[in-house]
Amino acid sequence: MLIVLIALVGFGVYYFVSNSNEHGTHSHNEEIYTCSMHPQIIKHEPGKCPICGMDLIQKVTEDQPVDSNAIAALLQPANGFVVGDFETTTVKDTVIASTVNLPGTVTYNPNSSVNVAARISGRIEKMYVHRKFQRVTKGQKLFDLYSPELQTEQQNFIYLIANDAQNATIIKAVKQKLLLYGMSTSQVNALATAKKLNPVVSIYSPANGIVDGTENSDSQNQTRQQTSATEVLRLKEGDYVTKGAVVFKLVNTEKVWAVFNVIQGYNSLVKINQSIQIKSELDANEVVNAKVNFVETQLDPKEKTNRIRVYLDNEKLKYPIGLRLEGSMETNPQKGLWLQKESLVSLGNKKVVFVKKGEGFQAIKITTGLEINGFLQVLDGVVVGDRLAQNAQYLIDSGSFIKTK
């Protein structure tokens, strides 16, 4: 009996406490209205202050959310969602091709250049070419070289002819050595006839070309001397050159390169043997039809571009080195999701479109690729059929505060 009594008392206490908590919670959550000028006025429903007649305002309790006045709350994005009726466009799954214009210049073809090297060590006695970019022809005398080593070999050759003329094998070997040292066949024959030493050998140009430097211009750091049109060669009479050193470099202007820059991201549109139309600044009306011969895979770190080459025949010297060119080519058709450029707004670190959602437009971050003919390729963010605000600029309240999803 005692146990039953204790149980009844405990149940009664529990019921009383539960009712008290529910009543307290209800009272705590009950809306309370007061006057901003007379806070002693408390009512449980909207109305007017009996003292001043002002509208009562709701009093914020601990469980009710409070509107923050912090700067972070005040600067919340105003256009994460924009209510309104604006013209729309759609994301399209299609194929787009266009014409790409590429800036370029004419440069030397390094594969057609010729190096004139010293076949024997010696001192330059006389130079016949004095300036950089001077044009020379095949067989033209470039410089005279005095060589003690050559003089020794000539003495051996004359001695053998005078004292051991029957030893044809050795005489032939010495004669071949003199030819390898740079003497011509006529000079060797004259030496055998006159038997007079001539330790100076003349070096002739092996091909047509333009002088593009000397051995000293690459190996020595000297003060550059320039005239109004040409640059003086650094190699002078009296300079000593070693065997095998490149004395002159001749570049060929009959075969040149047209080098064009392709902006980053568009190199995938250009292929080898793709047709290209070339115009020069000398005559914008003359169009040369050519094909892409080489596509460089390395990105130029300074210009942020890839380069392509077109090999041009320049026998008539129509393209001076350094001439600016403009290349025009039809790109390969690109299939993908495309949207109009006007429907996107760039915020620097992200790109945003406004997608139609119910009675308004939701700001959505997207990832884009190529830009062709006023259309942008969409890589991520929207799908086919999404309706976008046709002009995103109309929906911007403050670009820096746009919040995307």
mmCIF file of N, CA and C in Angstrom, residues 154-254:
data_model
loop_
_atom_site.group_PDB
_atom_site.id
_atom_site.type_symbol
_atom_site.label_atom_id
_atom_site.label_comp_id
_atom_site.label_asym_id
_atom_site.label_seq_id
_atom_site.Cartn_x
_atom_site.Cartn_y
_atom_site.Cartn_z
ATOM 1 N N GLN A 154 103.006 23.926 -95.776
ATOM 2 C CA GLN A 154 103.464 24.325 -97.113
ATOM 3 C C GLN A 154 104.952 24.017 -97.296
ATOM 4 N N GLN A 155 105.736 24.236 -96.245
ATOM 5 C CA GLN A 155 107.155 23.908 -96.310
ATOM 6 C C GLN A 155 107.360 22.404 -96.534
ATOM 7 N N ASN A 156 106.578 21.584 -95.835
ATOM 8 C CA ASN A 156 106.662 20.135 -96.027
ATOM 9 C C ASN A 156 106.293 19.745 -97.454
ATOM 10 N N PHE A 157 105.285 20.402 -97.995
ATOM 11 C CA PHE A 157 104.843 20.090 -99.361
ATOM 12 C C PHE A 157 105.929 20.458 -100.389
ATOM 13 N N ILE A 158 106.523 21.632 -100.241
ATOM 14 C CA ILE A 158 107.570 22.065 -101.178
ATOM 15 C C ILE A 158 108.803 21.157 -101.063
ATOM 16 N N TYR A 159 109.162 20.767 -99.840
ATOM 17 C CA TYR A 159 110.321 19.893 -99.633
ATOM 18 C C TYR A 159 110.115 18.543 -100.324
ATOM 19 N N LEU A 160 108.934 17.959 -100.186
ATOM 20 C CA LEU A 160 108.667 16.659 -100.796
ATOM 21 C C LEU A 160 108.715 16.746 -102.323
ATOM 22 N N ILE A 161 108.174 17.829 -102.882
ATOM 23 C CA ILE A 161 108.189 17.973 -104.337
ATOM 24 C C ILE A 161 109.617 18.127 -104.848
ATOM 25 N N ALA A 162 110.444 18.854 -104.100
ATOM 26 C CA ALA A 162 111.813 19.128 -104.548
ATOM 27 C C ALA A 162 112.739 17.959 -104.287
ATOM 28 N N ASN A 163 112.546 17.189 -103.231
ATOM 29 C CA ASN A 163 113.514 16.163 -102.831
ATOM 30 C C ASN A 163 112.975 14.732 -102.914
ATOM 31 N N ASP A 164 111.670 14.545 -102.973
ATOM 32 C CA ASP A 164 111.129 13.182 -103.013
ATOM 33 C C ASP A 164 109.912 13.147 -103.922
ATOM 34 N N ALA A 165 110.124 13.591 -105.139
ATOM 35 C CA ALA A 165 109.022 13.694 -106.095
ATOM 36 C C ALA A 165 108.429 12.342 -106.448
ATOM 37 N N GLN A 166 109.189 11.245 -106.238
ATOM 38 C CA GLN A 166 108.706 9.908 -106.588
ATOM 39 C C GLN A 166 107.718 9.359 -105.563
ATOM 40 N N ASN A 167 107.706 9.978 -104.374
ATOM 41 C CA ASN A 167 106.816 9.493 -103.310
ATOM 42 C C ASN A 167 105.436 10.133 -103.479
ATOM 43 N N ALA A 168 104.694 9.628 -104.432
ATOM 44 C CA ALA A 168 103.406 10.231 -104.790
ATOM 45 C C ALA A 168 102.366 10.092 -103.679
ATOM 46 N N THR A 169 102.458 9.020 -102.914
ATOM 47 C CA THR A 169 101.450 8.787 -101.865
ATOM 48 C C THR A 169 101.542 9.852 -100.780
ATOM 49 N N ILE A 170 102.751 10.119 -100.310
ATOM 50 C CA ILE A 170 102.921 11.118 -99.247
ATOM 51 C C ILE A 170 102.601 12.519 -99.786
ATOM 52 N N ILE A 171 103.029 12.803 -101.010
ATOM 53 C CA ILE A 171 102.745 14.119 -101.600
ATOM 54 C C ILE A 171 101.241 14.331 -101.730
ATOM 55 N N LYS A 172 100.525 13.282 -102.111
ATOM 56 C CA LYS A 172 99.072 13.384 -102.237
ATOM 57 C C LYS A 172 98.421 13.636 -100.873
ATOM 58 N N ALA A 173 98.953 12.974 -99.833
ATOM 59 C CA ALA A 173 98.400 13.151 -98.492
ATOM 60 C C ALA A 173 98.625 14.572 -97.989
ATOM 61 N N VAL A 174 99.809 15.117 -98.210
ATOM 62 C CA VAL A 174 100.101 16.489 -97.778
ATOM 63 C C VAL A 174 99.248 17.479 -98.566
ATOM 64 N N LYS A 175 99.065 17.218 -99.849
ATOM 65 C CA LYS A 175 98.236 18.080 -100.685
ATOM 66 C C LYS A 175 96.789 18.083 -100.186
ATOM 67 N N GLN A 176 96.296 16.903 -99.810
ATOM 68 C CA GLN A 176 94.936 16.816 -99.278
ATOM 69 C C GLN A 176 94.810 17.571 -97.962
ATOM 70 N N LYS A 177 95.877 17.547 -97.173
ATOM 71 C CA LYS A 177 95.865 18.269 -95.899
ATOM 72 C C LYS A 177 95.780 19.769 -96.125
ATOM 73 N N LEU A 178 96.515 20.263 -97.144
ATOM 74 C CA LEU A 178 96.454 21.690 -97.466
ATOM 75 C C LEU A 178 95.053 22.092 -97.926
ATOM 76 N N LEU A 179 94.393 21.209 -98.687
ATOM 77 C CA LEU A 179 93.020 21.494 -99.121
ATOM 78 C C LEU A 179 92.067 21.547 -97.917
ATOM 79 N N LEU A 180 92.287 20.666 -96.956
ATOM 80 C CA LEU A 180 91.451 20.666 -95.762
ATOM 81 C C LEU A 180 91.680 21.906 -94.907
ATOM 82 N N TYR A 181 92.865 22.497 -95.032
ATOM 83 C CA TYR A 181 93.167 23.717 -94.283
ATOM 84 C C TYR A 181 92.546 24.964 -94.918
ATOM 85 N N GLY A 182 91.946 24.790 -96.081
ATOM 86 C CA GLY A 182 91.243 25.913 -96.686
ATOM 87 C C GLY A 182 91.816 26.423 -97.979
ATOM 88 N N MET A 183 92.966 25.882 -98.404
ATOM 89 C CA MET A 183 93.525 26.302 -99.683
ATOM 90 C C MET A 183 92.734 25.673 -100.820
ATOM 91 N N SER A 184 92.588 26.424 -101.936
ATOM 92 C CA SER A 184 91.902 25.887 -103.104
ATOM 93 C C SER A 184 92.870 25.053 -103.943
ATOM 94 N N THR A 185 92.302 24.294 -104.864
ATOM 95 C CA THR A 185 93.147 23.449 -105.728
ATOM 96 C C THR A 185 94.105 24.302 -106.561
ATOM 97 N N SER A 186 93.625 25.438 -107.066
ATOM 98 C CA SER A 186 94.498 26.320 -107.858
ATOM 99 C C SER A 186 95.621 26.891 -107.006
ATOM 100 N N GLN A 187 95.355 27.181 -105.743
ATOM 101 C CA GLN A 187 96.400 27.691 -104.855
ATOM 102 C C GLN A 187 97.447 26.614 -104.580
ATOM 103 N N VAL A 188 97.028 25.377 -104.395
ATOM 104 C CA VAL A 188 97.983 24.285 -104.158
ATOM 105 C C VAL A 188 98.835 24.049 -105.399
ATOM 106 N N ASN A 189 98.218 24.087 -106.583
ATOM 107 C CA ASN A 189 98.978 23.895 -107.823
ATOM 108 C C ASN A 189 99.982 25.031 -108.036
ATOM 109 N N ALA A 190 99.566 26.270 -107.708
ATOM 110 C CA ALA A 190 100.477 27.414 -107.832
ATOM 111 C C ALA A 190 101.648 27.278 -106.864
ATOM 112 N N LEU A 191 101.365 26.748 -105.663
ATOM 113 C CA LEU A 191 102.436 26.534 -104.684
ATOM 114 C C LEU A 191 103.432 25.489 -105.177
ATOM 115 N N ALA A 192 102.939 24.437 -105.824
ATOM 116 C CA ALA A 192 103.827 23.395 -106.344
ATOM 117 C C ALA A 192 104.684 23.909 -107.496
ATOM 118 N N THR A 193 104.144 24.836 -108.277
ATOM 119 C CA THR A 193 104.884 25.369 -109.423
ATOM 120 C C THR A 193 105.918 26.417 -108.996
ATOM 121 N N ALA A 194 105.463 27.396 -108.173
ATOM 122 C CA ALA A 194 106.350 28.498 -107.783
ATOM 123 C C ALA A 194 107.250 28.124 -106.625
ATOM 124 N N LYS A 195 106.863 27.143 -105.837
ATOM 125 C CA LYS A 195 107.606 26.717 -104.645
ATOM 126 C C LYS A 195 107.923 27.912 -103.742
ATOM 127 N N LYS A 196 106.918 28.759 -103.549
ATOM 128 C CA LYS A 196 107.056 29.949 -102.736
ATOM 129 C C LYS A 196 105.967 29.927 -101.654
ATOM 130 N N LEU A 197 106.404 30.105 -100.403
ATOM 131 C CA LEU A 197 105.469 30.027 -99.284
ATOM 132 C C LEU A 197 104.450 31.165 -99.320
ATOM 133 N N ASN A 198 103.240 30.823 -98.955
ATOM 134 C CA ASN A 198 102.182 31.825 -98.833
ATOM 135 C C ASN A 198 101.296 31.407 -97.665
ATOM 136 N N PRO A 199 101.711 31.782 -96.413
ATOM 137 C CA PRO A 199 100.990 31.317 -95.217
ATOM 138 C C PRO A 199 99.654 32.009 -94.988
ATOM 139 N N VAL A 200 99.237 32.802 -95.929
ATOM 140 C CA VAL A 200 97.941 33.475 -95.810
ATOM 141 C C VAL A 200 96.940 32.759 -96.705
ATOM 142 N N VAL A 201 95.842 32.295 -96.111
ATOM 143 C CA VAL A 201 94.816 31.596 -96.869
ATOM 144 C C VAL A 201 93.556 32.466 -96.882
ATOM 145 N N SER A 202 92.933 32.544 -98.046
ATOM 146 C CA SER A 202 91.705 33.330 -98.187
ATOM 147 C C SER A 202 90.490 32.429 -97.982
ATOM 148 N N ILE A 203 89.521 32.919 -97.215
ATOM 149 C CA ILE A 203 88.296 32.174 -96.925
ATOM 150 C C ILE A 203 87.168 32.790 -97.741
ATOM 151 N N TYR A 204 86.444 31.934 -98.486
ATOM 152 C CA TYR A 204 85.372 32.391 -99.373
ATOM 153 C C TYR A 204 84.016 31.923 -98.854
ATOM 154 N N SER A 205 82.979 32.644 -99.232
ATOM 155 C CA SER A 205 81.623 32.293 -98.791
ATOM 156 C C SER A 205 81.148 31.034 -99.505
ATOM 157 N N PRO A 206 80.665 30.039 -98.762
ATOM 158 C CA PRO A 206 80.185 28.802 -99.388
ATOM 159 C C PRO A 206 78.770 28.903 -99.949
ATOM 160 N N ALA A 207 78.067 29.990 -99.695
ATOM 161 C CA ALA A 207 76.674 30.107 -100.143
ATOM 162 C C ALA A 207 76.260 31.574 -100.154
ATOM 163 N N ASN A 208 75.122 31.826 -100.798
ATOM 164 C CA ASN A 208 74.524 33.158 -100.749
ATOM 165 C C ASN A 208 73.858 33.360 -99.385
ATOM 166 N N GLY A 209 73.921 34.566 -98.890
ATOM 167 C CA GLY A 209 73.273 34.817 -97.609
ATOM 168 C C GLY A 209 73.564 36.199 -97.075
ATOM 169 N N ILE A 210 73.162 36.398 -95.820
ATOM 170 C CA ILE A 210 73.357 37.665 -95.118
ATOM 171 C C ILE A 210 74.153 37.387 -93.850
ATOM 172 N N VAL A 211 75.171 38.212 -93.607
ATOM 173 C CA VAL A 211 76.009 38.042 -92.428
ATOM 174 C C VAL A 211 75.189 38.366 -91.179
ATOM 175 N N ASP A 212 75.121 37.387 -90.264
ATOM 176 C CA ASP A 212 74.298 37.556 -89.067
ATOM 177 C C ASP A 212 75.130 37.433 -87.800
ATOM 178 N N GLY A 213 76.405 37.739 -87.869
ATOM 179 C CA GLY A 213 77.229 37.705 -86.676
ATOM 180 C C GLY A 213 78.542 37.014 -86.923
ATOM 181 N N THR A 214 79.409 37.107 -85.926
ATOM 182 C CA THR A 214 80.731 36.489 -85.985
ATOM 183 C C THR A 214 80.934 35.656 -84.747
ATOM 184 N N GLU A 215 82.015 34.937 -84.708
ATOM 185 C CA GLU A 215 82.316 34.086 -83.565
ATOM 186 C C GLU A 215 82.467 34.916 -82.292
ATOM 187 N N ASN A 216 83.114 36.069 -82.400
ATOM 188 C CA ASN A 216 83.345 36.914 -81.231
ATOM 189 C C ASN A 216 82.064 37.553 -80.718
ATOM 190 N N SER A 217 81.060 37.715 -81.590
ATOM 191 C CA SER A 217 79.823 38.374 -81.162
ATOM 192 C C SER A 217 79.058 37.525 -80.167
ATOM 193 N N ASP A 218 79.311 36.209 -80.176
ATOM 194 C CA ASP A 218 78.622 35.333 -79.240
ATOM 195 C C ASP A 218 79.474 34.989 -78.032
ATOM 196 N N SER A 219 80.805 35.083 -78.131
ATOM 197 C CA SER A 219 81.674 34.633 -77.057
ATOM 198 C C SER A 219 82.239 35.749 -76.212
ATOM 199 N N GLN A 220 82.170 37.000 -76.685
ATOM 200 C CA GLN A 220 82.733 38.113 -75.950
ATOM 201 C C GLN A 220 81.647 39.136 -75.653
ATOM 202 N N ASN A 221 81.784 39.761 -74.511
ATOM 203 C CA ASN A 221 80.819 40.782 -74.104
ATOM 204 C C ASN A 221 81.452 42.150 -74.298
ATOM 205 N N GLN A 222 81.350 42.661 -75.520
ATOM 206 C CA GLN A 222 81.941 43.934 -75.852
ATOM 207 C C GLN A 222 80.852 44.975 -76.085
ATOM 208 N N THR A 223 81.265 46.243 -76.116
ATOM 209 C CA THR A 223 80.325 47.330 -76.346
ATOM 210 C C THR A 223 79.839 47.302 -77.777
ATOM 211 N N ARG A 224 78.515 47.366 -77.956
ATOM 212 C CA ARG A 224 77.931 47.327 -79.288
ATOM 213 C C ARG A 224 78.055 48.702 -79.954
ATOM 214 N N GLN A 225 78.522 48.672 -81.205
ATOM 215 C CA GLN A 225 78.622 49.890 -81.994
ATOM 216 C C GLN A 225 77.615 49.808 -83.126
ATOM 217 N N GLN A 226 76.813 50.841 -83.279
ATOM 218 C CA GLN A 226 75.761 50.830 -84.276
ATOM 219 C C GLN A 226 75.810 52.088 -85.123
ATOM 220 N N THR A 227 75.415 51.896 -86.381
ATOM 221 C CA THR A 227 75.187 53.037 -87.250
ATOM 222 C C THR A 227 73.691 53.188 -87.405
ATOM 223 N N SER A 228 73.272 54.072 -88.282
ATOM 224 C CA SER A 228 71.841 54.306 -88.451
ATOM 225 C C SER A 228 71.139 53.103 -89.058
ATOM 226 N N ALA A 229 71.862 52.280 -89.815
ATOM 227 C CA ALA A 229 71.194 51.183 -90.518
ATOM 228 C C ALA A 229 71.787 49.823 -90.197
ATOM 229 N N THR A 230 73.082 49.735 -89.918
ATOM 230 C CA THR A 230 73.708 48.437 -89.719
ATOM 231 C C THR A 230 74.557 48.439 -88.460
ATOM 232 N N GLU A 231 74.940 47.244 -88.057
ATOM 233 C CA GLU A 231 75.751 47.064 -86.866
ATOM 234 C C GLU A 231 77.144 46.594 -87.263
ATOM 235 N N VAL A 232 78.157 47.199 -86.682
ATOM 236 C CA VAL A 232 79.538 46.848 -87.001
ATOM 237 C C VAL A 232 79.862 45.485 -86.399
ATOM 238 N N LEU A 233 80.533 44.636 -87.163
ATOM 239 C CA LEU A 233 80.939 43.328 -86.662
ATOM 240 C C LEU A 233 81.993 43.485 -85.571
ATOM 241 N N ARG A 234 81.950 42.598 -84.597
ATOM 242 C CA ARG A 234 82.896 42.682 -83.488
ATOM 243 C C ARG A 234 84.247 42.052 -83.826
ATOM 244 N N LEU A 235 84.264 41.219 -84.833
ATOM 245 C CA LEU A 235 85.517 40.600 -85.253
ATOM 246 C C LEU A 235 86.308 41.590 -86.093
ATOM 247 N N LYS A 236 87.571 41.840 -85.700
ATOM 248 C CA LYS A 236 88.397 42.844 -86.357
ATOM 249 C C LYS A 236 89.658 42.213 -86.934
ATOM 250 N N GLU A 237 90.282 42.959 -87.817
ATOM 251 C CA GLU A 237 91.582 42.541 -88.341
ATOM 252 C C GLU A 237 92.590 42.494 -87.204
ATOM 253 N N GLY A 238 93.363 41.418 -87.161
ATOM 254 C CA GLY A 238 94.323 41.213 -86.079
ATOM 255 C C GLY A 238 93.812 40.290 -84.996
ATOM 256 N N ASP A 239 92.502 39.999 -84.986
ATOM 257 C CA ASP A 239 91.960 39.060 -84.006
ATOM 258 C C ASP A 239 92.428 37.648 -84.317
ATOM 259 N N TYR A 240 92.603 36.847 -83.282
ATOM 260 C CA TYR A 240 93.049 35.465 -83.427
ATOM 261 C C TYR A 240 91.841 34.547 -83.321
ATOM 262 N N VAL A 241 91.746 33.595 -84.230
ATOM 263 C CA VAL A 241 90.663 32.612 -84.210
ATOM 264 C C VAL A 241 91.265 31.221 -84.084
ATOM 265 N N THR A 242 90.536 30.342 -83.435
ATOM 266 C CA THR A 242 91.003 28.979 -83.227
ATOM 267 C C THR A 242 90.369 28.028 -84.238
ATOM 268 N N LYS A 243 90.992 26.909 -84.416
ATOM 269 C CA LYS A 243 90.531 25.913 -85.366
ATOM 270 C C LYS A 243 89.135 25.417 -84.974
ATOM 271 N N GLY A 244 88.233 25.415 -85.939
ATOM 272 C CA GLY A 244 86.869 24.937 -85.704
ATOM 273 C C GLY A 244 85.911 25.993 -85.213
ATOM 274 N N ALA A 245 86.408 27.187 -84.858
ATOM 275 C CA ALA A 245 85.523 28.248 -84.361
ATOM 276 C C ALA A 245 84.701 28.828 -85.506
ATOM 277 N N VAL A 246 83.427 29.145 -85.232
ATOM 278 C CA VAL A 246 82.548 29.762 -86.230
ATOM 279 C C VAL A 246 82.927 31.233 -86.355
ATOM 280 N N VAL A 247 83.404 31.604 -87.527
ATOM 281 C CA VAL A 247 83.831 32.984 -87.764
ATOM 282 C C VAL A 247 82.662 33.829 -88.263
ATOM 283 N N PHE A 248 81.880 33.276 -89.188
ATOM 284 C CA PHE A 248 80.714 33.978 -89.717
ATOM 285 C C PHE A 248 79.519 33.036 -89.706
ATOM 286 N N LYS A 249 78.331 33.623 -89.521
ATOM 287 C CA LYS A 249 77.080 32.891 -89.677
ATOM 288 C C LYS A 249 76.289 33.577 -90.768
ATOM 289 N N LEU A 250 75.959 32.814 -91.815
ATOM 290 C CA LEU A 250 75.203 33.348 -92.945
ATOM 291 C C LEU A 250 73.770 32.831 -92.865
ATOM 292 N N VAL A 251 72.824 33.746 -92.904
ATOM 293 C CA VAL A 251 71.410 33.355 -92.891
ATOM 294 C C VAL A 251 70.837 33.542 -94.283
ATOM 295 N N ASN A 252 69.877 32.694 -94.606
ATOM 296 C CA ASN A 252 69.283 32.681 -95.939
ATOM 297 C C ASN A 252 67.923 33.369 -95.897
ATOM 298 N N THR A 253 67.715 34.329 -96.772
ATOM 299 C CA THR A 253 66.432 35.034 -96.837
ATOM 300 C C THR A 253 65.531 34.502 -97.952
ATOM 301 N N GLU A 254 66.006 33.477 -98.666
ATOM 302 C CA GLU A 254 65.179 32.910 -99.733
ATOM 303 C C GLU A 254 64.161 31.921 -99.186
#
